[in-house]
Amino acid sequence: MGMGEKRKGADWERAAAWLFYVSVFLECVIVVIDKSNYINPVEGQLFRLTFLLLTGKVLLTKYSKKEWMAAGLFGAFGFLSYKATGRNEILRIVVFLAAYKNMDGKKVLKCAFYTTFVGCALLAALSVTGIYGVLALESDFGRGYLQTRYCLGLGHPNALHCMFMMLALLGLYLYNEKMKWYFYLILLGMNYGLYLLTDSNTGTIVAFLGIAGAALMHYWKGLAERKWVYWLGAALFLACVFFSVLAADERFAKPSNYWFENRFVASVETHLNGRVKELYYGSIERHGTTATWSLFSKPENNRYFDMGFVRLFYWYGIVPGTVYIILYILLLCQCAKKKDGMGLVMAVAFAIYTIVEAHLVSVYIGRNYILFLMGMYMSDMLRLRSD
């Protein structure tokens, strides 16, 4: 290959990378707008734009035969889901994961981190100064008494603490090796201070677990190289999924008189602030329970509720949900292979959070940092590197 051809090839690679970065930037901006009080009238058009940008990146990228076959298979899977449900998220995710090839994973995550951080900080500043957005909400919040909880322009107190948790864990993933001991204390202090404003139990607990896990990975030398810690993480992840499935099954939960005869579900529900009850008593048809699940879901399965893994199976179907669970396990295996301890911490923390909240199960790719990790490792996860 001559110098001119090499230069031309490098130019095409740079153009492809820019297409990907612009798409990630836009996906994160869409997430920030969604968290604000502004109703985005062009959200659908922006999703189409990011899809086209990612498609352009795919067309400018060289793949092995195995990678093309996998992309075609998953693409057909996404199209089947689209025809069954009317939802195009799986198609968009497939193109996103395919387009991730040859990208610097850490740089992409930094793009997502700083775009989202600046956007959320701007929303908070606008609300505090009274320029735009709601500073606090006064409501019952399902707890039986009136509360004032702060959201700082992010729509809901839980959403505020969720974004702190997501950004804190992503920041730790990017910079944990350089962290000093007092940075962990600062993050813990911020987490507690934010709890005083939001009273968000789940966000506070999961953020604490993530920060503590990051500190363990940093100071327990060799922990990231121990296989048992990844097996433990996989077991915790599967436990989160299994509980969600069982809680959504009427035969197991045994709902009765606005409560549950199953003592285990009843005991856990006392700490979930009505999440399980929402499935059984939030709609006449009991949307979200396993009786409303099907292999590839259906268009009328569009109700919103909090339990994330339940929403995964309800919105997209048993088959897509199972595929996602398998890919999640393969991701944890790849973290073990790469000794990516912070990848494990982030994946397990997000799994625990997804029992209660559905932040990662949405139409927004920019919300789900697990998809970014999958994009980084997908070819190795599926052993697609060679022809």
Short mmCIF file of C-alpha atoms in Angstrom, two decimals:
data_model
loop_
_atom_site.label_atom_id
_atom_site.label_comp_id
_atom_site.label_asym_id
_atom_site.label_seq_id
_atom_site.Cartn_x
_atom_site.Cartn_y
_atom_site.Cartn_z
CA MET A 1 0.00 0.00 0.00
CA GLY A 2 1.42 3.37 -1.04
CA MET A 3 1.69 6.47 1.15
CA GLY A 4 -1.29 8.07 -0.58
CA GLU A 5 -3.50 5.07 0.05
CA LYS A 6 -2.38 4.92 3.70
CA ARG A 7 -3.14 8.61 4.14
CA LYS A 8 -6.54 8.15 2.51
CA GLY A 9 -7.26 5.20 4.77
CA ALA A 10 -6.30 7.21 7.85
CA ASP A 11 -8.59 10.05 6.73
CA TRP A 12 -11.49 7.64 6.41
CA GLU A 13 -10.77 6.24 9.88
CA ARG A 14 -10.76 9.73 11.38
CA ALA A 15 -14.03 10.56 9.62
CA ALA A 16 -15.57 7.33 10.92
CA ALA A 17 -14.42 8.10 14.47
CA TRP A 18 -15.91 11.59 14.31
CA LEU A 19 -19.24 10.17 13.19
CA PHE A 20 -19.22 7.93 16.26
CA TYR A 21 -18.23 10.68 18.69
CA VAL A 22 -20.90 13.03 17.36
CA SER A 23 -23.52 10.30 17.73
CA VAL A 24 -22.46 9.62 21.34
CA PHE A 25 -22.49 13.34 22.11
CA LEU A 26 -26.02 13.67 20.71
CA GLU A 27 -27.27 10.59 22.56
CA CYS A 28 -26.00 12.05 25.84
CA VAL A 29 -27.49 15.48 25.09
CA ILE A 30 -30.84 13.76 24.47
CA VAL A 31 -30.55 12.12 27.90
CA VAL A 32 -29.86 15.47 29.60
CA ILE A 33 -32.82 17.09 27.83
CA ASP A 34 -35.03 14.19 28.93
CA LYS A 35 -34.02 14.79 32.55
CA SER A 36 -35.03 18.46 32.32
CA ASN A 37 -38.54 19.91 32.31
CA TYR A 38 -38.29 20.62 28.59
CA ILE A 39 -40.34 18.47 26.25
CA ASN A 40 -38.07 17.71 23.30
CA PRO A 41 -40.18 18.05 20.11
CA VAL A 42 -37.44 16.66 17.85
CA GLU A 43 -36.34 13.67 19.95
CA GLY A 44 -37.42 11.16 17.30
CA GLN A 45 -35.55 13.05 14.59
CA LEU A 46 -32.42 13.16 16.74
CA PHE A 47 -32.60 9.39 17.24
CA ARG A 48 -32.82 8.99 13.46
CA LEU A 49 -29.80 11.26 13.06
CA THR A 50 -27.68 9.29 15.54
CA PHE A 51 -28.75 6.07 13.81
CA LEU A 52 -27.60 7.45 10.45
CA LEU A 53 -24.30 8.63 11.94
CA LEU A 54 -23.67 5.21 13.45
CA THR A 55 -24.62 3.52 10.19
CA GLY A 56 -22.07 5.73 8.44
CA LYS A 57 -19.45 4.62 10.96
CA VAL A 58 -20.30 0.97 10.26
CA LEU A 59 -19.98 1.45 6.51
CA LEU A 60 -16.53 3.02 6.97
CA THR A 61 -15.26 0.22 9.24
CA LYS A 62 -13.60 -3.03 8.25
CA TYR A 63 -15.08 -6.16 9.84
CA SER A 64 -14.23 -9.83 9.74
CA LYS A 65 -16.66 -12.29 8.16
CA LYS A 66 -17.67 -13.49 11.61
CA GLU A 67 -18.37 -9.92 12.69
CA TRP A 68 -20.53 -9.27 9.61
CA MET A 69 -22.43 -12.50 10.25
CA ALA A 70 -23.01 -11.58 13.89
CA ALA A 71 -24.10 -8.05 12.94
CA GLY A 72 -26.51 -9.47 10.36
CA LEU A 73 -27.92 -11.97 12.83
CA PHE A 74 -28.44 -9.40 15.57
CA GLY A 75 -29.77 -6.91 13.03
CA ALA A 76 -32.40 -9.43 11.89
CA PHE A 77 -33.19 -10.05 15.56
CA GLY A 78 -33.68 -6.32 16.09
CA PHE A 79 -35.88 -6.05 13.00
CA LEU A 80 -38.03 -8.94 14.25
CA SER A 81 -38.41 -7.14 17.59
CA TYR A 82 -39.34 -3.93 15.77
CA LYS A 83 -42.05 -5.69 13.75
CA ALA A 84 -43.46 -7.31 16.89
CA THR A 85 -43.40 -4.32 19.24
CA GLY A 86 -43.03 -1.17 17.12
CA ARG A 87 -39.92 -0.36 19.19
CA ASN A 88 -36.68 0.30 17.31
CA GLU A 89 -34.33 0.39 20.32
CA ILE A 90 -32.78 -3.03 19.66
CA LEU A 91 -31.98 -2.09 16.06
CA ARG A 92 -30.36 1.13 17.26
CA ILE A 93 -28.38 -0.74 19.91
CA VAL A 94 -27.15 -3.32 17.39
CA VAL A 95 -25.81 -0.58 15.12
CA PHE A 96 -24.27 1.21 18.13
CA LEU A 97 -22.44 -1.94 19.24
CA ALA A 98 -21.26 -2.69 15.70
CA ALA A 99 -20.07 0.89 15.22
CA TYR A 100 -18.01 0.71 18.44
CA LYS A 101 -15.31 -1.34 16.69
CA ASN A 102 -11.85 0.32 16.48
CA MET A 103 -12.92 3.06 18.90
CA ASP A 104 -10.88 3.90 22.00
CA GLY A 105 -13.26 2.70 24.71
CA LYS A 106 -11.99 5.00 27.45
CA LYS A 107 -12.13 8.08 25.19
CA VAL A 108 -15.71 7.28 24.20
CA LEU A 109 -16.69 6.90 27.85
CA LYS A 110 -14.97 10.20 28.65
CA CYS A 111 -17.06 11.85 25.93
CA ALA A 112 -20.21 10.43 27.53
CA PHE A 113 -19.05 11.36 31.04
CA TYR A 114 -18.17 14.99 30.39
CA THR A 115 -21.14 15.66 28.11
CA THR A 116 -23.58 14.29 30.68
CA PHE A 117 -21.80 15.90 33.63
CA VAL A 118 -21.76 19.36 32.05
CA GLY A 119 -25.39 19.00 30.98
CA CYS A 120 -26.58 17.96 34.44
CA ALA A 121 -24.50 20.68 36.13
CA LEU A 122 -26.05 23.24 33.81
CA LEU A 123 -29.58 22.06 34.67
CA ALA A 124 -28.75 22.27 38.38
CA ALA A 125 -27.29 25.77 38.03
CA LEU A 126 -30.33 26.99 36.08
CA SER A 127 -32.72 25.66 38.73
CA VAL A 128 -30.75 27.02 41.70
CA THR A 129 -30.60 30.48 40.13
CA GLY A 130 -34.31 30.36 39.30
CA ILE A 131 -33.72 30.77 35.58
CA TYR A 132 -35.24 27.47 34.48
CA GLY A 133 -36.38 24.19 36.00
CA VAL A 134 -37.92 23.05 39.27
CA LEU A 135 -35.69 23.25 42.33
CA ALA A 136 -37.75 20.99 44.61
CA LEU A 137 -40.97 19.00 44.66
CA GLU A 138 -43.51 18.80 47.49
CA SER A 139 -45.56 15.63 47.37
CA ASP A 140 -46.51 12.39 49.13
CA PHE A 141 -44.05 10.33 47.00
CA GLY A 142 -45.99 7.19 47.95
CA ARG A 143 -44.78 7.24 51.56
CA GLY A 144 -47.98 8.34 53.24
CA TYR A 145 -46.82 11.82 54.27
CA LEU A 146 -45.96 15.14 52.63
CA GLN A 147 -42.30 15.73 51.79
CA THR A 148 -40.15 18.38 50.17
CA ARG A 149 -37.40 16.73 48.15
CA TYR A 150 -34.92 18.48 45.88
CA CYS A 151 -34.46 17.61 42.22
CA LEU A 152 -32.28 20.58 41.11
CA GLY A 153 -33.83 20.80 37.68
CA LEU A 154 -33.60 17.07 36.89
CA GLY A 155 -37.32 16.39 37.11
CA HIS A 156 -37.44 14.10 40.16
CA PRO A 157 -35.32 13.62 43.31
CA ASN A 158 -34.65 9.99 42.39
CA ALA A 159 -33.48 11.10 38.94
CA LEU A 160 -31.05 13.58 40.53
CA HIS A 161 -29.50 10.94 42.76
CA CYS A 162 -29.53 8.44 39.90
CA MET A 163 -27.48 10.76 37.70
CA PHE A 164 -25.02 11.35 40.54
CA MET A 165 -24.67 7.59 41.00
CA MET A 166 -24.22 6.95 37.27
CA LEU A 167 -21.64 9.70 36.83
CA ALA A 168 -19.79 8.80 40.04
CA LEU A 169 -19.40 5.18 38.96
CA LEU A 170 -18.46 6.11 35.41
CA GLY A 171 -15.92 8.60 36.72
CA LEU A 172 -14.48 5.92 38.99
CA TYR A 173 -14.29 3.52 36.05
CA LEU A 174 -12.26 6.09 34.14
CA TYR A 175 -10.04 7.38 36.93
CA ASN A 176 -10.02 4.87 39.80
CA GLU A 177 -6.36 4.00 39.31
CA LYS A 178 -5.41 7.65 39.96
CA MET A 179 -7.73 8.16 42.95
CA LYS A 180 -6.36 9.31 46.30
CA TRP A 181 -7.96 8.08 49.50
CA TYR A 182 -9.59 11.41 50.25
CA PHE A 183 -11.43 11.42 46.91
CA TYR A 184 -13.43 8.40 48.08
CA LEU A 185 -14.33 10.30 51.24
CA ILE A 186 -15.37 13.32 49.17
CA LEU A 187 -17.62 11.14 47.00
CA LEU A 188 -19.14 9.49 50.07
CA GLY A 189 -19.73 12.92 51.59
CA MET A 190 -21.36 14.13 48.39
CA ASN A 191 -23.53 11.02 48.33
CA TYR A 192 -24.73 11.62 51.89
CA GLY A 193 -25.23 15.35 51.31
CA LEU A 194 -27.29 14.61 48.24
CA TYR A 195 -29.30 12.08 50.25
CA LEU A 196 -30.28 14.88 52.63
CA LEU A 197 -31.67 16.76 49.62
CA THR A 198 -33.25 13.89 47.68
CA ASP A 199 -34.11 11.32 50.36
CA SER A 200 -33.46 8.76 47.61
CA ASN A 201 -32.68 5.52 49.42
CA THR A 202 -31.87 3.35 46.40
CA GLY A 203 -29.59 5.86 44.71
CA THR A 204 -27.75 6.49 47.98
CA ILE A 205 -27.24 2.81 48.79
CA VAL A 206 -26.11 1.80 45.29
CA ALA A 207 -23.78 4.80 45.01
CA PHE A 208 -22.26 3.85 48.39
CA LEU A 209 -21.79 0.24 47.27
CA GLY A 210 -20.18 1.38 44.01
CA ILE A 211 -17.79 3.79 45.73
CA ALA A 212 -16.88 1.17 48.36
CA GLY A 213 -16.34 -1.42 45.61
CA ALA A 214 -14.07 0.98 43.73
CA ALA A 215 -12.03 1.59 46.89
CA LEU A 216 -11.68 -2.16 47.41
CA MET A 217 -10.47 -2.61 43.84
CA HIS A 218 -7.97 0.19 44.34
CA TYR A 219 -6.51 -0.82 47.71
CA TRP A 220 -6.97 -4.61 47.78
CA LYS A 221 -3.99 -5.48 45.62
CA GLY A 222 -4.68 -8.35 43.27
CA LEU A 223 -8.44 -8.39 43.87
CA ALA A 224 -9.17 -7.59 40.23
CA GLU A 225 -7.17 -10.69 39.27
CA ARG A 226 -9.14 -13.10 41.47
CA LYS A 227 -11.61 -15.24 39.53
CA TRP A 228 -13.91 -15.75 42.53
CA VAL A 229 -14.82 -12.07 42.69
CA TYR A 230 -16.20 -12.23 39.13
CA TRP A 231 -18.12 -15.42 39.93
CA LEU A 232 -19.57 -13.63 42.94
CA GLY A 233 -20.51 -10.67 40.73
CA ALA A 234 -22.22 -12.97 38.21
CA ALA A 235 -24.13 -14.67 41.04
CA LEU A 236 -25.30 -11.30 42.39
CA PHE A 237 -26.38 -10.23 38.90
CA LEU A 238 -28.40 -13.42 38.35
CA ALA A 239 -29.94 -13.08 41.81
CA CYS A 240 -31.15 -9.59 40.84
CA VAL A 241 -32.73 -10.98 37.67
CA PHE A 242 -34.30 -14.02 39.36
CA PHE A 243 -35.85 -11.97 42.14
CA SER A 244 -37.34 -9.57 39.59
CA VAL A 245 -38.85 -12.44 37.59
CA LEU A 246 -40.24 -14.18 40.67
CA ALA A 247 -41.67 -10.96 42.08
CA ALA A 248 -43.52 -10.42 38.78
CA ASP A 249 -45.02 -13.92 38.85
CA GLU A 250 -48.44 -14.01 40.48
CA ARG A 251 -48.12 -17.67 41.43
CA PHE A 252 -44.96 -16.91 43.41
CA ALA A 253 -45.78 -13.48 44.85
CA LYS A 254 -49.40 -14.41 45.76
CA PRO A 255 -50.90 -10.90 45.83
CA SER A 256 -53.84 -10.53 48.20
CA ASN A 257 -55.67 -7.49 49.63
CA TYR A 258 -53.11 -5.01 48.34
CA TRP A 259 -50.26 -7.04 49.83
CA PHE A 260 -48.53 -10.41 49.36
CA GLU A 261 -49.04 -13.79 50.97
CA ASN A 262 -45.50 -14.79 50.01
CA ARG A 263 -43.54 -13.72 53.06
CA PHE A 264 -40.27 -13.26 51.16
CA VAL A 265 -41.83 -10.89 48.60
CA ALA A 266 -43.74 -9.08 51.36
CA SER A 267 -40.54 -8.64 53.38
CA VAL A 268 -38.56 -7.26 50.42
CA GLU A 269 -41.46 -5.05 49.33
CA THR A 270 -41.34 -3.21 52.68
CA HIS A 271 -37.99 -1.81 51.47
CA LEU A 272 -39.00 -1.20 47.83
CA ASN A 273 -41.62 1.48 48.49
CA GLY A 274 -44.40 -0.03 46.40
CA ARG A 275 -42.39 -1.21 43.39
CA VAL A 276 -43.84 -4.74 43.39
CA LYS A 277 -47.34 -3.56 44.32
CA GLU A 278 -47.23 -1.26 41.28
CA LEU A 279 -47.13 -4.34 39.04
CA TYR A 280 -50.23 -5.92 40.58
CA TYR A 281 -52.31 -2.92 41.55
CA GLY A 282 -51.09 -0.18 39.18
CA SER A 283 -53.35 -1.29 36.32
CA ILE A 284 -56.44 -3.40 35.86
CA GLU A 285 -54.60 -5.76 33.48
CA ARG A 286 -51.63 -6.01 35.89
CA HIS A 287 -49.18 -4.84 33.26
CA GLY A 288 -45.65 -5.99 33.97
CA THR A 289 -46.56 -9.27 35.63
CA THR A 290 -45.42 -12.44 33.85
CA ALA A 291 -48.97 -13.00 32.59
CA THR A 292 -48.43 -10.00 30.26
CA TRP A 293 -45.04 -11.21 28.95
CA SER A 294 -44.59 -12.92 25.59
CA LEU A 295 -41.68 -14.13 23.48
CA PHE A 296 -41.26 -10.83 21.59
CA SER A 297 -43.72 -8.63 23.48
CA LYS A 298 -46.37 -6.56 21.67
CA PRO A 299 -47.16 -2.88 20.96
CA GLU A 300 -49.67 -2.56 23.81
CA ASN A 301 -46.97 -3.43 26.35
CA ASN A 302 -46.04 0.22 26.79
CA ARG A 303 -46.80 0.94 30.42
CA TYR A 304 -44.08 2.63 32.51
CA PHE A 305 -43.14 1.31 35.95
CA ASP A 306 -39.98 1.27 38.03
CA MET A 307 -38.66 -2.31 38.21
CA GLY A 308 -36.04 -2.40 35.47
CA PHE A 309 -35.56 -6.10 34.79
CA VAL A 310 -39.32 -6.60 34.78
CA ARG A 311 -39.67 -3.77 32.27
CA LEU A 312 -36.97 -5.40 30.11
CA PHE A 313 -39.02 -8.59 29.68
CA TYR A 314 -42.36 -6.77 29.52
CA TRP A 315 -41.36 -4.15 26.92
CA TYR A 316 -39.18 -6.30 24.66
CA GLY A 317 -40.13 -9.88 25.37
CA ILE A 318 -38.72 -13.01 26.96
CA VAL A 319 -36.33 -13.78 24.08
CA PRO A 320 -34.73 -10.29 23.83
CA GLY A 321 -34.58 -10.07 27.61
CA THR A 322 -32.82 -13.43 27.81
CA VAL A 323 -30.33 -12.41 25.10
CA TYR A 324 -29.50 -9.26 27.09
CA ILE A 325 -28.97 -11.32 30.26
CA ILE A 326 -26.63 -13.69 28.38
CA LEU A 327 -24.65 -10.78 26.94
CA TYR A 328 -24.41 -9.29 30.45
CA ILE A 329 -22.93 -12.55 31.74
CA LEU A 330 -20.50 -12.66 28.80
CA LEU A 331 -19.51 -9.09 29.66
CA LEU A 332 -18.70 -10.14 33.23
CA CYS A 333 -16.66 -13.04 31.83
CA GLN A 334 -14.76 -10.61 29.62
CA CYS A 335 -14.15 -8.33 32.62
CA ALA A 336 -12.63 -11.34 34.36
CA LYS A 337 -10.46 -12.09 31.33
CA LYS A 338 -9.27 -8.48 31.08
CA LYS A 339 -9.01 -8.11 34.87
CA ASP A 340 -11.38 -5.15 34.59
CA GLY A 341 -12.32 -4.84 38.25
CA MET A 342 -14.11 -1.51 37.87
CA GLY A 343 -16.12 -2.92 34.99
CA LEU A 344 -17.32 -5.60 37.41
CA VAL A 345 -18.13 -3.05 40.11
CA MET A 346 -20.10 -0.87 37.73
CA ALA A 347 -21.97 -3.80 36.17
CA VAL A 348 -23.01 -5.27 39.53
CA ALA A 349 -23.99 -1.90 41.01
CA PHE A 350 -26.15 -1.13 37.99
CA ALA A 351 -27.77 -4.58 38.23
CA ILE A 352 -28.75 -3.96 41.85
CA TYR A 353 -30.15 -0.56 40.89
CA THR A 354 -32.13 -2.11 38.02
CA ILE A 355 -34.15 -4.24 40.43
CA VAL A 356 -35.79 -1.07 41.70
CA GLU A 357 -35.37 1.50 38.92
CA ALA A 358 -35.54 1.29 35.12
CA HIS A 359 -32.98 3.96 34.24
CA LEU A 360 -30.99 1.48 32.13
CA VAL A 361 -34.08 0.09 30.38
CA SER A 362 -35.26 2.92 28.16
CA VAL A 363 -35.14 4.29 24.63
CA TYR A 364 -31.95 6.20 25.51
CA ILE A 365 -28.66 4.51 24.62
CA GLY A 366 -26.76 7.31 26.37
CA ARG A 367 -28.22 6.27 29.72
CA ASN A 368 -26.89 2.73 29.72
CA TYR A 369 -23.13 2.60 30.26
CA ILE A 370 -23.32 -1.21 30.20
CA LEU A 371 -23.92 -0.91 26.45
CA PHE A 372 -20.69 1.10 26.19
CA LEU A 373 -18.78 -1.67 27.97
CA MET A 374 -20.38 -4.25 25.71
CA GLY A 375 -19.34 -2.20 22.70
CA MET A 376 -15.75 -2.16 23.95
CA TYR A 377 -15.64 -5.92 24.43
CA MET A 378 -18.24 -7.26 21.95
CA SER A 379 -15.89 -8.87 19.38
CA ASP A 380 -13.87 -10.56 22.13
CA MET A 381 -17.04 -11.52 24.04
CA LEU A 382 -18.40 -13.34 21.00
CA ARG A 383 -14.96 -14.45 19.70
CA LEU A 384 -15.40 -12.69 16.38
CA ARG A 385 -11.93 -11.30 15.78
CA SER A 386 -10.61 -13.70 13.15
CA ASP A 387 -12.17 -14.65 9.80
#
